[in-house]
mmCIF file of C-alpha atoms in Angstrom:
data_model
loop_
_atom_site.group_PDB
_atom_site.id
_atom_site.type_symbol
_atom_site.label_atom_id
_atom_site.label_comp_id
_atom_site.label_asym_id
_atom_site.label_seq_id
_atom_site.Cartn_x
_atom_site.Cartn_y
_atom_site.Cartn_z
ATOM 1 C CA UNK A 202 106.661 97.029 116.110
ATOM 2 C CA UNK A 203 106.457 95.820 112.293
ATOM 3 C CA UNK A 204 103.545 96.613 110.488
ATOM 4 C CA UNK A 205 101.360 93.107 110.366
ATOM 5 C CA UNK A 206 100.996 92.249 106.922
ATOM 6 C CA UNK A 207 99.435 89.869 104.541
ATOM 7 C CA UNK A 208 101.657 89.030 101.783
ATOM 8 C CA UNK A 209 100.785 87.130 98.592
ATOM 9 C CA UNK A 210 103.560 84.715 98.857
ATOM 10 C CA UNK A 211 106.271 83.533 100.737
ATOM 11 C CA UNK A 212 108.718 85.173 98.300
ATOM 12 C CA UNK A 213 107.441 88.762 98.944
ATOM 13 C CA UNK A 214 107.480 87.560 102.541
ATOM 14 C CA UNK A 215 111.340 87.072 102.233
ATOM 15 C CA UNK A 216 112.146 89.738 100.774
ATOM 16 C CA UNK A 217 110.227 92.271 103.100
ATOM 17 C CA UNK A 218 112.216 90.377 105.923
ATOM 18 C CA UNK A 219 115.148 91.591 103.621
ATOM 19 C CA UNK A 220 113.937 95.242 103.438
ATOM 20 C CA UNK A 221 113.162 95.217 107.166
ATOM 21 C CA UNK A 222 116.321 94.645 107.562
ATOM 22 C CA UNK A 223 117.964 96.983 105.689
ATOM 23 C CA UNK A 224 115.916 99.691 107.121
ATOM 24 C CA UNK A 225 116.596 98.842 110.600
ATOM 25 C CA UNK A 226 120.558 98.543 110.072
ATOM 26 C CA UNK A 227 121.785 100.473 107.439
ATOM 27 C CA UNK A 228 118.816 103.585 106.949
ATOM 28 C CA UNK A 229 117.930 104.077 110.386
ATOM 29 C CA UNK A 230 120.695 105.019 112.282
ATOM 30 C CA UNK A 231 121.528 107.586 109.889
ATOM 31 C CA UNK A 232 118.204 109.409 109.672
ATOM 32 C CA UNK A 233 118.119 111.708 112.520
ATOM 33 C CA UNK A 234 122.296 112.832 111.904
ATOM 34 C CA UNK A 235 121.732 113.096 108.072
ATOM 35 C CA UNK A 236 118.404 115.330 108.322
ATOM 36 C CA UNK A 237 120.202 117.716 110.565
ATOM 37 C CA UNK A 238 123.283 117.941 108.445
ATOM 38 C CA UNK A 239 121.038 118.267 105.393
ATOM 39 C CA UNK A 240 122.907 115.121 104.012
ATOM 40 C CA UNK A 241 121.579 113.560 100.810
ATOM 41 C CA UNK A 242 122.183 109.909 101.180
ATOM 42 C CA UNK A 243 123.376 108.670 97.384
ATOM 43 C CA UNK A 244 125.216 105.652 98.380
ATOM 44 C CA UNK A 245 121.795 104.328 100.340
ATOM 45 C CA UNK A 246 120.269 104.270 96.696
ATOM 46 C CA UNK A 247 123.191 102.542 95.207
ATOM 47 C CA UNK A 248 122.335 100.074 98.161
ATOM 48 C CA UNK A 249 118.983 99.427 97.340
ATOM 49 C CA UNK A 250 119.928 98.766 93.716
ATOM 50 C CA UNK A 251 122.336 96.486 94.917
ATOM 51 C CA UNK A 252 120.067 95.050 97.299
ATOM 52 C CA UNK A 253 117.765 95.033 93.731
ATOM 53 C CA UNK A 254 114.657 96.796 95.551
ATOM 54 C CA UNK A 255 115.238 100.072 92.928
ATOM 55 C CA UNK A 256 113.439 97.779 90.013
ATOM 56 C CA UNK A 257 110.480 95.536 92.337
ATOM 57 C CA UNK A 258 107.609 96.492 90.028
ATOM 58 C CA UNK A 259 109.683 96.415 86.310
ATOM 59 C CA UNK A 260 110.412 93.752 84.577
ATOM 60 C CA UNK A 261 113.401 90.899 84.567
ATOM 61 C CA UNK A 262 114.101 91.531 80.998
ATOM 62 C CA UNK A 263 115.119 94.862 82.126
ATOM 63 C CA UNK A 264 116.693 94.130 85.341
ATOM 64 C CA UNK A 265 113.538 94.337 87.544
ATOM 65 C CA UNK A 266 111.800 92.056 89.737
ATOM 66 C CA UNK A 267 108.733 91.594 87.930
ATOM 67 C CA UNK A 268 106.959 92.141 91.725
ATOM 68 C CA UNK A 269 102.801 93.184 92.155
ATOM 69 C CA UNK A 270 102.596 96.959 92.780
ATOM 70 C CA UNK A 271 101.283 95.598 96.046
ATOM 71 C CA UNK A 272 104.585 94.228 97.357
ATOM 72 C CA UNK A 273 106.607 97.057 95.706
ATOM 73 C CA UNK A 274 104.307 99.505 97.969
ATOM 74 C CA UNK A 275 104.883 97.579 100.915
ATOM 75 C CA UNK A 276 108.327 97.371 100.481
ATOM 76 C CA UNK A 277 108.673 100.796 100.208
ATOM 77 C CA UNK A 278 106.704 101.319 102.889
ATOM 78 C CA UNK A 279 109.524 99.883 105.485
ATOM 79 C CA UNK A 280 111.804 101.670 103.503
ATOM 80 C CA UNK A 281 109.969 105.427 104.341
ATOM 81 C CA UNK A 282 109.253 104.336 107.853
ATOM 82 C CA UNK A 283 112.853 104.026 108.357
ATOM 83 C CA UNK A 284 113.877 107.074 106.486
ATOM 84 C CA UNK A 285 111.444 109.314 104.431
ATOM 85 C CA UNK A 286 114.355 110.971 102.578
ATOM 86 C CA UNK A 287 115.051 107.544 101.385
ATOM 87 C CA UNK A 288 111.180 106.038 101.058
ATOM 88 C CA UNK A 289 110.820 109.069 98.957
ATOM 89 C CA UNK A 290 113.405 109.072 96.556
ATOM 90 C CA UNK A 291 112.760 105.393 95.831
ATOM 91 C CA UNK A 292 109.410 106.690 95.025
ATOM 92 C CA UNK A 293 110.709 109.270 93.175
ATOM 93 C CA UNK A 294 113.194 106.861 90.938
ATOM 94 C CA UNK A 295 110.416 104.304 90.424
ATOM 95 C CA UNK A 296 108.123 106.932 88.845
ATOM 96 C CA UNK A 297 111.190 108.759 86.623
ATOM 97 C CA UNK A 298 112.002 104.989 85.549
ATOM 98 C CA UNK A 299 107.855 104.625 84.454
ATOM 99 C CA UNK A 300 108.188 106.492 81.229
ATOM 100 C CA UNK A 301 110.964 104.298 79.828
ATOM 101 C CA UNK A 302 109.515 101.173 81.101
ATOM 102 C CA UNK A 303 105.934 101.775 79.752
ATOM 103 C CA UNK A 304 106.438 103.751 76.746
ATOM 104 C CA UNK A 305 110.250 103.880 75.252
ATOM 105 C CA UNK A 306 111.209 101.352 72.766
ATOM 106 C CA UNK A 307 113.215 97.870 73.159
ATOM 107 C CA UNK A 308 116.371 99.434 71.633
ATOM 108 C CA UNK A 309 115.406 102.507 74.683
ATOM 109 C CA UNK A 310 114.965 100.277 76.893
ATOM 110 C CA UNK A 311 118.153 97.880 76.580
ATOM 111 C CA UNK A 312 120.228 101.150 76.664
ATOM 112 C CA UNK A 313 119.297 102.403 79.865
ATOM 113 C CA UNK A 314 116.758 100.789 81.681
ATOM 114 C CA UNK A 315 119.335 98.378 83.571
ATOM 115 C CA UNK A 316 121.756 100.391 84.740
ATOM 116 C CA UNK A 317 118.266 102.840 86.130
ATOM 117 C CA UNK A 318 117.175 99.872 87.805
ATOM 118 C CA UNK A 319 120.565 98.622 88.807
ATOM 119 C CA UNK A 320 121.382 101.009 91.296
ATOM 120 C CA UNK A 321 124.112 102.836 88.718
ATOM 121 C CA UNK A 322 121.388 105.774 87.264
ATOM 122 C CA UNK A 323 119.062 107.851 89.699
ATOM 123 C CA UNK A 324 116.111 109.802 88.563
ATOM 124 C CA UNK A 325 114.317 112.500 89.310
ATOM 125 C CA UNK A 326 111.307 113.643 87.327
ATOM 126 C CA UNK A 327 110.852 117.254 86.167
ATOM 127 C CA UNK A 328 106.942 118.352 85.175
ATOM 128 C CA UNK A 329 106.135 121.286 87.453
ATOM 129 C CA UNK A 330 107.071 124.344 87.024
ATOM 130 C CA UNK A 331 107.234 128.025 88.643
ATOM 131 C CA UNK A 332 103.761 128.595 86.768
ATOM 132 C CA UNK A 333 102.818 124.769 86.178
ATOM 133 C CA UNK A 334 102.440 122.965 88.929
ATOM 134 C CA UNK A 335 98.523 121.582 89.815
ATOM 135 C CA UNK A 336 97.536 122.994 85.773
ATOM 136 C CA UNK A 337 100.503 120.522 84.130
ATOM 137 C CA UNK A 338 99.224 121.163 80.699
ATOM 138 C CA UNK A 339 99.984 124.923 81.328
ATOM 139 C CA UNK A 340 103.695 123.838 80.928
ATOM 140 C CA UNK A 341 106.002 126.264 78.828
ATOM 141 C CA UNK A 342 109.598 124.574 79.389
ATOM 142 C CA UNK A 343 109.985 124.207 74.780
ATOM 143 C CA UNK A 344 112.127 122.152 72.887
ATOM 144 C CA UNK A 345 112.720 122.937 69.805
ATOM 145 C CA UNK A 346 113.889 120.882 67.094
ATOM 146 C CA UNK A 347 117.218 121.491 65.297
ATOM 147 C CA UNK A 348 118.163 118.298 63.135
ATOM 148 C CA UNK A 349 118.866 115.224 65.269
ATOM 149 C CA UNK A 350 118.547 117.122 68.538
ATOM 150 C CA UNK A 351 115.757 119.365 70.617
ATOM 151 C CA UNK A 352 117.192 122.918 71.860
ATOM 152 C CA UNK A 353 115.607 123.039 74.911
ATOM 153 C CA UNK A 354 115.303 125.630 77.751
ATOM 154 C CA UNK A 355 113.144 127.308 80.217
ATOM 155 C CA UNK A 356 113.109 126.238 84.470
ATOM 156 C CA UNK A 357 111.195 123.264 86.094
ATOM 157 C CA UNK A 358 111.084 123.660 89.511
ATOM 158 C CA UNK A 359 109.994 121.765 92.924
ATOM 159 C CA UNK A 360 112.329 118.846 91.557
ATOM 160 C CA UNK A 361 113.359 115.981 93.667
ATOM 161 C CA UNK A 362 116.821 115.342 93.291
ATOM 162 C CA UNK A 363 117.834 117.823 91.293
ATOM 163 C CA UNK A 364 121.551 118.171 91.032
ATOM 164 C CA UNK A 365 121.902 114.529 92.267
ATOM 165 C CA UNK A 366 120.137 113.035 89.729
ATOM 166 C CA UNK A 367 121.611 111.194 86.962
ATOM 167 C CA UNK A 368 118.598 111.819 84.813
ATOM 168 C CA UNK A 369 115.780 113.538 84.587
ATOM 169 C CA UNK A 370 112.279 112.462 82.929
ATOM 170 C CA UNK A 371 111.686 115.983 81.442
ATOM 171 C CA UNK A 372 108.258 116.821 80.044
ATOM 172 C CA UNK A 373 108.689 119.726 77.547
ATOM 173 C CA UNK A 374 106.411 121.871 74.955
ATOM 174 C CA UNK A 375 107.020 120.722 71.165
ATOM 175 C CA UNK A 376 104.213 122.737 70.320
ATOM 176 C CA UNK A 377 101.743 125.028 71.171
ATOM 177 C CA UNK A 378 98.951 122.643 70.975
ATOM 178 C CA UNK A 379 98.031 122.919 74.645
ATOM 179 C CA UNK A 380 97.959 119.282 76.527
ATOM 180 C CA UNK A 381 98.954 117.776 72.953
ATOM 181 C CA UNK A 382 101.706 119.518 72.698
ATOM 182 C CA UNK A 383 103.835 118.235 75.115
ATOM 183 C CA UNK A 384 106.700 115.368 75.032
ATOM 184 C CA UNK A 385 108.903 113.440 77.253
ATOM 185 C CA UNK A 386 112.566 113.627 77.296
ATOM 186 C CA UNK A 387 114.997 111.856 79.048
ATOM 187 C CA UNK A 388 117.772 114.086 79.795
ATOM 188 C CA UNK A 389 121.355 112.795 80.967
ATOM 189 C CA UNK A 390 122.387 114.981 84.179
ATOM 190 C CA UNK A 391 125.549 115.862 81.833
ATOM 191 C CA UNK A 392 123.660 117.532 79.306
ATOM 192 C CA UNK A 393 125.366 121.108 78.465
ATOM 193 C CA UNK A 394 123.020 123.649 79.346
ATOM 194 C CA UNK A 395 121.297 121.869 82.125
ATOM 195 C CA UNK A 396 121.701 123.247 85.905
ATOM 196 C CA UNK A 397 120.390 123.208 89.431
ATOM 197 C CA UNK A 398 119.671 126.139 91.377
ATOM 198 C CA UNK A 399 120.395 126.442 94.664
ATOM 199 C CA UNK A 400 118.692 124.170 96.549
ATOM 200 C CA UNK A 401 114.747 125.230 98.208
ATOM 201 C CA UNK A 402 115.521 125.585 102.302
ATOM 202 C CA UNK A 403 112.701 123.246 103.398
ATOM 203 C CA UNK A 404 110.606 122.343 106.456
ATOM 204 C CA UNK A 405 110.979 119.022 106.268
ATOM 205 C CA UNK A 406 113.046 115.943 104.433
ATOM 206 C CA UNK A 407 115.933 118.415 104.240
ATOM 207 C CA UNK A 408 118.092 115.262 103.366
ATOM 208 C CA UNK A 409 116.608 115.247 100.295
ATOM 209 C CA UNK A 410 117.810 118.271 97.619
ATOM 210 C CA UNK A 411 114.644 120.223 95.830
ATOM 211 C CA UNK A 412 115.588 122.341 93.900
ATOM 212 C CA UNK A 413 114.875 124.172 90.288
ATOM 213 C CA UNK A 414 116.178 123.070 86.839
ATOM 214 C CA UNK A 415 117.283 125.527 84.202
ATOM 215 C CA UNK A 416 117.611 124.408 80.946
ATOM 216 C CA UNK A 417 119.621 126.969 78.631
ATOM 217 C CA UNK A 418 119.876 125.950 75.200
ATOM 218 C CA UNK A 419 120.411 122.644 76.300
ATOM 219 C CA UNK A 420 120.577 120.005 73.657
ATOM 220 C CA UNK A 421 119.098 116.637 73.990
ATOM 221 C CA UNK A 422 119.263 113.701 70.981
ATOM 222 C CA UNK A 423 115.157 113.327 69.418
ATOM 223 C CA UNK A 424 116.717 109.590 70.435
ATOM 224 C CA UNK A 425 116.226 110.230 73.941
ATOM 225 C CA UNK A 426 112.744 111.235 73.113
ATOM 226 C CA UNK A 427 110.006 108.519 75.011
ATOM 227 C CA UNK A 428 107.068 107.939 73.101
ATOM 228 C CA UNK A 429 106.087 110.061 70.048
ATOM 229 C CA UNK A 430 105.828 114.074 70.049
ATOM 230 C CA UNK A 431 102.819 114.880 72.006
ATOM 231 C CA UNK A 432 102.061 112.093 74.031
ATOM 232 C CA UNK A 433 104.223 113.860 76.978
ATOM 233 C CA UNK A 434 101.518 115.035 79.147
ATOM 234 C CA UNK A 435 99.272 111.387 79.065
ATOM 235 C CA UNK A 436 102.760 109.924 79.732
ATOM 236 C CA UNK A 437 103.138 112.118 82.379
ATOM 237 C CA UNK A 438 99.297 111.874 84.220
ATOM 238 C CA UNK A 439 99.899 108.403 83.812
ATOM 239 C CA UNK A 440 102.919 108.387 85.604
ATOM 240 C CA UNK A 441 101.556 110.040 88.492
ATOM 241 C CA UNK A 442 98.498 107.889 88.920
ATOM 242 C CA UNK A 443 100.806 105.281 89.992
ATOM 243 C CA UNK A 444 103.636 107.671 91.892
ATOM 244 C CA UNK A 445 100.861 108.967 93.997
ATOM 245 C CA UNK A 446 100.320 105.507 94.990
ATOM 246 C CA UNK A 447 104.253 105.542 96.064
ATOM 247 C CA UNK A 448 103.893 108.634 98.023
ATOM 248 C CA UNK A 449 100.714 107.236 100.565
ATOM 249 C CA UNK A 450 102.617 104.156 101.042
ATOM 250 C CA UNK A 451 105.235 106.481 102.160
ATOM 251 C CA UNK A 452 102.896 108.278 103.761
ATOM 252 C CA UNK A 453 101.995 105.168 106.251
ATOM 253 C CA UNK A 454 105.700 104.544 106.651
ATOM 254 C CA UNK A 455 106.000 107.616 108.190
ATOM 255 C CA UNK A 456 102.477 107.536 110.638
ATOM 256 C CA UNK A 457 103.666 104.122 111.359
ATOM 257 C CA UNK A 458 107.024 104.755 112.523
ATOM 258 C CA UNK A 459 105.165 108.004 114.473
ATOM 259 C CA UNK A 460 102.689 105.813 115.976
ATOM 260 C CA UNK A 461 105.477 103.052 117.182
ATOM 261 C CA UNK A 462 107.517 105.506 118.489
ATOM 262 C CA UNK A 463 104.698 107.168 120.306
ATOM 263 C CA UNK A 464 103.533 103.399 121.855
ATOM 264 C CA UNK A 465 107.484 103.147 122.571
ATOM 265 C CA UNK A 466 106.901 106.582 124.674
ATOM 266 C CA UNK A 467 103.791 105.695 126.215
ATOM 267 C CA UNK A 468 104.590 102.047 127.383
ATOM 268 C CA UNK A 469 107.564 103.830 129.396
ATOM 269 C CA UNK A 470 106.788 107.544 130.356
ATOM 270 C CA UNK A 471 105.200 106.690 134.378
ATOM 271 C CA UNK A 472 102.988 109.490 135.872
ATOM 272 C CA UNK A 473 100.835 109.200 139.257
ATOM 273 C CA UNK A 474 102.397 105.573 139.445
ATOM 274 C CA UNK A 475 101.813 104.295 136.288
ATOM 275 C CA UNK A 476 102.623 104.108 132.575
ATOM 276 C CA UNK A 477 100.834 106.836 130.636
ATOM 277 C CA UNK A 478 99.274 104.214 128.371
ATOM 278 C CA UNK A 479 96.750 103.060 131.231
ATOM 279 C CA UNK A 480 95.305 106.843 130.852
ATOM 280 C CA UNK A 481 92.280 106.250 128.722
ATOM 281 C CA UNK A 482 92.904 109.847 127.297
ATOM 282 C CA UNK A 483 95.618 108.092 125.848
ATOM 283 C CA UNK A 484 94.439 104.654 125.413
ATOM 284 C CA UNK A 485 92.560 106.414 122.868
ATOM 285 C CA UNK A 486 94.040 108.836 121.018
ATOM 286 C CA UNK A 487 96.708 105.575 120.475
ATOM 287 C CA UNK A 488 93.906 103.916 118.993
ATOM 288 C CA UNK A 489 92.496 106.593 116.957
ATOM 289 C CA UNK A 490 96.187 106.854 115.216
ATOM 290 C CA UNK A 491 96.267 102.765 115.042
ATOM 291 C CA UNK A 492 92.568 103.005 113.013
ATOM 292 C CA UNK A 493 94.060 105.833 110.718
ATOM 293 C CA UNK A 494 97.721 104.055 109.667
ATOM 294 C CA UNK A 495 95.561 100.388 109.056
ATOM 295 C CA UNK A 496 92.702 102.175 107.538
ATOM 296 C CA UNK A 497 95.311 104.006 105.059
ATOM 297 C CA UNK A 498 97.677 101.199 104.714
ATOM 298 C CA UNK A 499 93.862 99.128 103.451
ATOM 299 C CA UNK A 500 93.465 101.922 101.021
ATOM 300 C CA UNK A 501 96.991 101.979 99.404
ATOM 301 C CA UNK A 502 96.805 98.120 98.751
ATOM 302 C CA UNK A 503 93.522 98.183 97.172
ATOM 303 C CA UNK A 504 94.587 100.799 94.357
ATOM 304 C CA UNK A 505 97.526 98.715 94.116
ATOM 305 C CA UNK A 506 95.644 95.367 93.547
ATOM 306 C CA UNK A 507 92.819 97.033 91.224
ATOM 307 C CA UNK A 508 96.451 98.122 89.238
ATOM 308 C CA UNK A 509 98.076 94.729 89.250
ATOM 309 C CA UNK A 510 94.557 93.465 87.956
ATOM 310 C CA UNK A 511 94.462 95.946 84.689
ATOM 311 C CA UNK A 512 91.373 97.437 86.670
ATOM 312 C CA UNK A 513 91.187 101.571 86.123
ATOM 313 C CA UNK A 514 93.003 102.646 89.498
ATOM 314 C CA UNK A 515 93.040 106.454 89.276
ATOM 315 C CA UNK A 516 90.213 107.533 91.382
ATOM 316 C CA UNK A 517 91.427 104.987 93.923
ATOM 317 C CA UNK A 518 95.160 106.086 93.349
ATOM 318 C CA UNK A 519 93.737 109.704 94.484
ATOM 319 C CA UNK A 520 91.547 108.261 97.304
ATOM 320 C CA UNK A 521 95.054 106.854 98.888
ATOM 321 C CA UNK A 522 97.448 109.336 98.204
ATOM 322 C CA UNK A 523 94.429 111.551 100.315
ATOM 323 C CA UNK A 524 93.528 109.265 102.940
ATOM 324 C CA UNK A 525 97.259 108.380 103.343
ATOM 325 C CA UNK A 526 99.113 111.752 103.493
ATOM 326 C CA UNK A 527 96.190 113.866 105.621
ATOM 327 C CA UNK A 528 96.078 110.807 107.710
ATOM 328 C CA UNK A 529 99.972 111.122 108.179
ATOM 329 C CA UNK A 530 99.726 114.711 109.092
ATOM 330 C CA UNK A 531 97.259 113.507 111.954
ATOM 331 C CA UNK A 532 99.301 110.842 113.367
ATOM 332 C CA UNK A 533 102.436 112.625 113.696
ATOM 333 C CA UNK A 534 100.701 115.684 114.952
ATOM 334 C CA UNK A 535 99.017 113.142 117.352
ATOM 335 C CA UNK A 536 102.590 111.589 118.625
ATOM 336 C CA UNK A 537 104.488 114.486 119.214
ATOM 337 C CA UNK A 538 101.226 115.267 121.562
ATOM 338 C CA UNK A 539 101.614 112.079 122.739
ATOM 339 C CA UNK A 540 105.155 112.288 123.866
ATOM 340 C CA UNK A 541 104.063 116.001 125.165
ATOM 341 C CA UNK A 542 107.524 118.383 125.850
ATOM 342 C CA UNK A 543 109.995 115.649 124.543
ATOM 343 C CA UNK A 544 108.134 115.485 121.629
ATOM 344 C CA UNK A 545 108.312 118.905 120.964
ATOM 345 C CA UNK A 546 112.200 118.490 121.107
ATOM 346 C CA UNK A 547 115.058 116.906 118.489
ATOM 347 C CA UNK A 548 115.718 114.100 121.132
ATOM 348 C CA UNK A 549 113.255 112.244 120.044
ATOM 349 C CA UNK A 550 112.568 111.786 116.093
ATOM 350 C CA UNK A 551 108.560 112.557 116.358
ATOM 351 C CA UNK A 552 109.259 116.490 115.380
ATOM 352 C CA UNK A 553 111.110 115.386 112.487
ATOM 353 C CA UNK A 554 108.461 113.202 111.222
ATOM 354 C CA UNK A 555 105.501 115.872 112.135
ATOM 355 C CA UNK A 556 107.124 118.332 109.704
ATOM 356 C CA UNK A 557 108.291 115.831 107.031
ATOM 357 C CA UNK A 558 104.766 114.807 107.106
ATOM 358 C CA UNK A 559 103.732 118.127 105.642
ATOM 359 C CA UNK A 560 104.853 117.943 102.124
ATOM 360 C CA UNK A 561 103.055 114.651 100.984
ATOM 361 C CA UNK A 562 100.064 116.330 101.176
ATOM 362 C CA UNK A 563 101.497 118.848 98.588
ATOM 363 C CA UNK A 564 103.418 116.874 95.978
ATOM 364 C CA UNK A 565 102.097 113.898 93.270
ATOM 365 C CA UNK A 566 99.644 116.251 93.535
ATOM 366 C CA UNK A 567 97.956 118.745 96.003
ATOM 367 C CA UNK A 568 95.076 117.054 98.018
ATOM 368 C CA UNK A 569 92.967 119.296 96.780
ATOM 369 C CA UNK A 570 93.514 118.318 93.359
ATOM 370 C CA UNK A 571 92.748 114.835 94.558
ATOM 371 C CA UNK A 572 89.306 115.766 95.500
ATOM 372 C CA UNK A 573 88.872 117.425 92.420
ATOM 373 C CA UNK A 574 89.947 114.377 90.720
ATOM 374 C CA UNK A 575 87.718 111.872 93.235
ATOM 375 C CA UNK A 576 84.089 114.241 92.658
ATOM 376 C CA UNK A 577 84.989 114.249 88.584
ATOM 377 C CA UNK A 578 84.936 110.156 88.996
ATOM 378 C CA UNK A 579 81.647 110.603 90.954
ATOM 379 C CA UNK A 580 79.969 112.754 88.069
ATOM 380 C CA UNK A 581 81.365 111.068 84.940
ATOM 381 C CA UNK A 582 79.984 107.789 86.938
#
């Protein structure tokens, strides 16, 4: 059952026909096979550049679409519902692609941006680290400079993609200046020096590879430096006030496609001579997981309007990543329930989506750093 949407015009409603129908034919059908095999999916990205859905919210000059974060989200959205692997790593691209885009130079820009939005150049973006992860500024990855290059080593971890990626938007210490002394890098997956570990062993999205980056002695060109020394970590907060916004609308993708295919269950499961649906027990708990996917899906789009407006977005950004990821974790919870003993089974994909529902509440972010970042709105108000 698609989502019901209001679209801004009949452009975005073409093209999330088009999406739609990617998702259903080509993402879809390999889900279930490709989680179990722990298959990462790399040709589905080159599809979606193809398709040109890796660039919606950049702009033409670039290769992008030039599309309202609002349409990108919802886009994205089908996308996750269909596969969360896949929603994810979109997510995942579109934020490593944010530092170039908003803060590199023309000449940066021109060089790479096309082929990263093309569909040729996946990204994954490396800021946390083993000791680093909710306290960013705490950081201790260094570069050093030597001439026209940065020597560069220490380990990010928790990244998404690593060892897939093509590149990764790297934030690294220049100096010991605390949250001022970090930069941005964007290092080419060929880099000498640079290497994946083995990959984490996960709950959930398995398709997707997480792993740590070591960086030993690595040498990157100042060149491939994005915005001056120093202005890594506001680069890098920025980034994430609009990647969290990526992960809730993945987040709904994934309660949505838990809540259709609990409906799906429900219309057809018969007990005591009828279809479990006419059991107001539940009629209800259906509902309750209908209220929390709309409600969520509400919140997502009004960050992402206040953002295509120039309006200040981050306590909103924070308010949907929340609503959207706990709600998530409630809905898929709610339809495994729903579908009772099968659900509790790999027949039926509602066990896959309760534990891949786990981990947006973690990354972009822990949830409780959202709150923390919600109540410091409400007291600088």
């Amino acid at each position: 059952m698609p989502a019901d949407r209001l679209l801004p015009t009949p452009e975005a409603e073409d093209l999330l026909a088009r999406v739609r129908e990617i998702a259903r034919d080509e993402l879809k059908p390999r889900a279930a096979a490709a989680e179990e095999a722990e298959q990462f999916p790399r040709d589905a990205f080159t599809l979606l550049g193809k398709s040109g859905l890796l660039g919606l919210p950049y702009a033409e000059r670039w290769g992008g679409a030039d599309l309202p974060y609002e349409v990108y989200l919802q886009a994205l959205e089908e996308v996750a519902a269909a596969w969360m692997t896949v929603g994810v790593g979109l997510s995942v691209h579109t934020m490593s692609c944010y530092a170039l885009a908003h803060y590199g130079t023309d000449e940066q820009r021109e060089q790479w941006l096309p082929d990263m939005l093309g569909g040729s150049l996946l990204g994954a973006y490396a800021l946390s680290e083993t000791q680093a992860g909710s306290d960013a500024a705490a950081l201790s990855t260094r570069a050093r400079r030597d001439g026209d290059d940065y020597v560069v080593n220490g380990t990010k971890a928790w990244i998404t993609h690593a060892g897939v990626a093509d590149f990764y938007t790297t934030m690294v210490r220049t100096s010991d200046d605390g949250g001022h002394g970090i930069s941005c890098l964007l290092v080419d997956s060929s880099t000498p020096g640079l290497s994946a570990a083995a990959r984490e062993r996960k709950m959930g999205l398995t398709g997707s590879p997480t792993a740590q980056m070591i960086f030993d002695h690595a040498r990157v060109p100042v060149s491939r430096r994005i915005g001056d020394e120093g202005s890594g970590l506001k680069i890098a907060l920025s980034s994430l006030s609009s990647g969290r916004l990526g992960i809730a609308a993945c987040a709904v993708g994934l309660a949505q496609a838990a809540l259709d295919e609990a409906v799906a269950y429900a219309k057809g499961r018969t007990q005591f001579g009828k279809p479990i649906i006419e059991f107001q027990g539940l009629e209800f708990l259906l509902a309750d997981m209908a209220a929390t996917v709309e409600s969520a899906r509400a919140t997502y789009l009004d960050a992402a309007r206040r953002r295509d407006r120039g309006l200040d977005f981050q306590r909103q950004s924070s308010i949907a990543k929340l609503v959207a990821t706990d709600g998530a974790m409630k809905v898929t919870t709610d339809a495994v329930q729903v579908l009772g003993g099968a659900g509790y089974t790999r027949d039926f994909p509602v066990e896959r989506y309760m534990r891949e529902a786990k981990v947006p509440q973690i990354f972009e972010g822990t949830n409780q750093i959202q709150r923390m970042v919600i109540a410091r709105a409400l007291k600088a108000a």
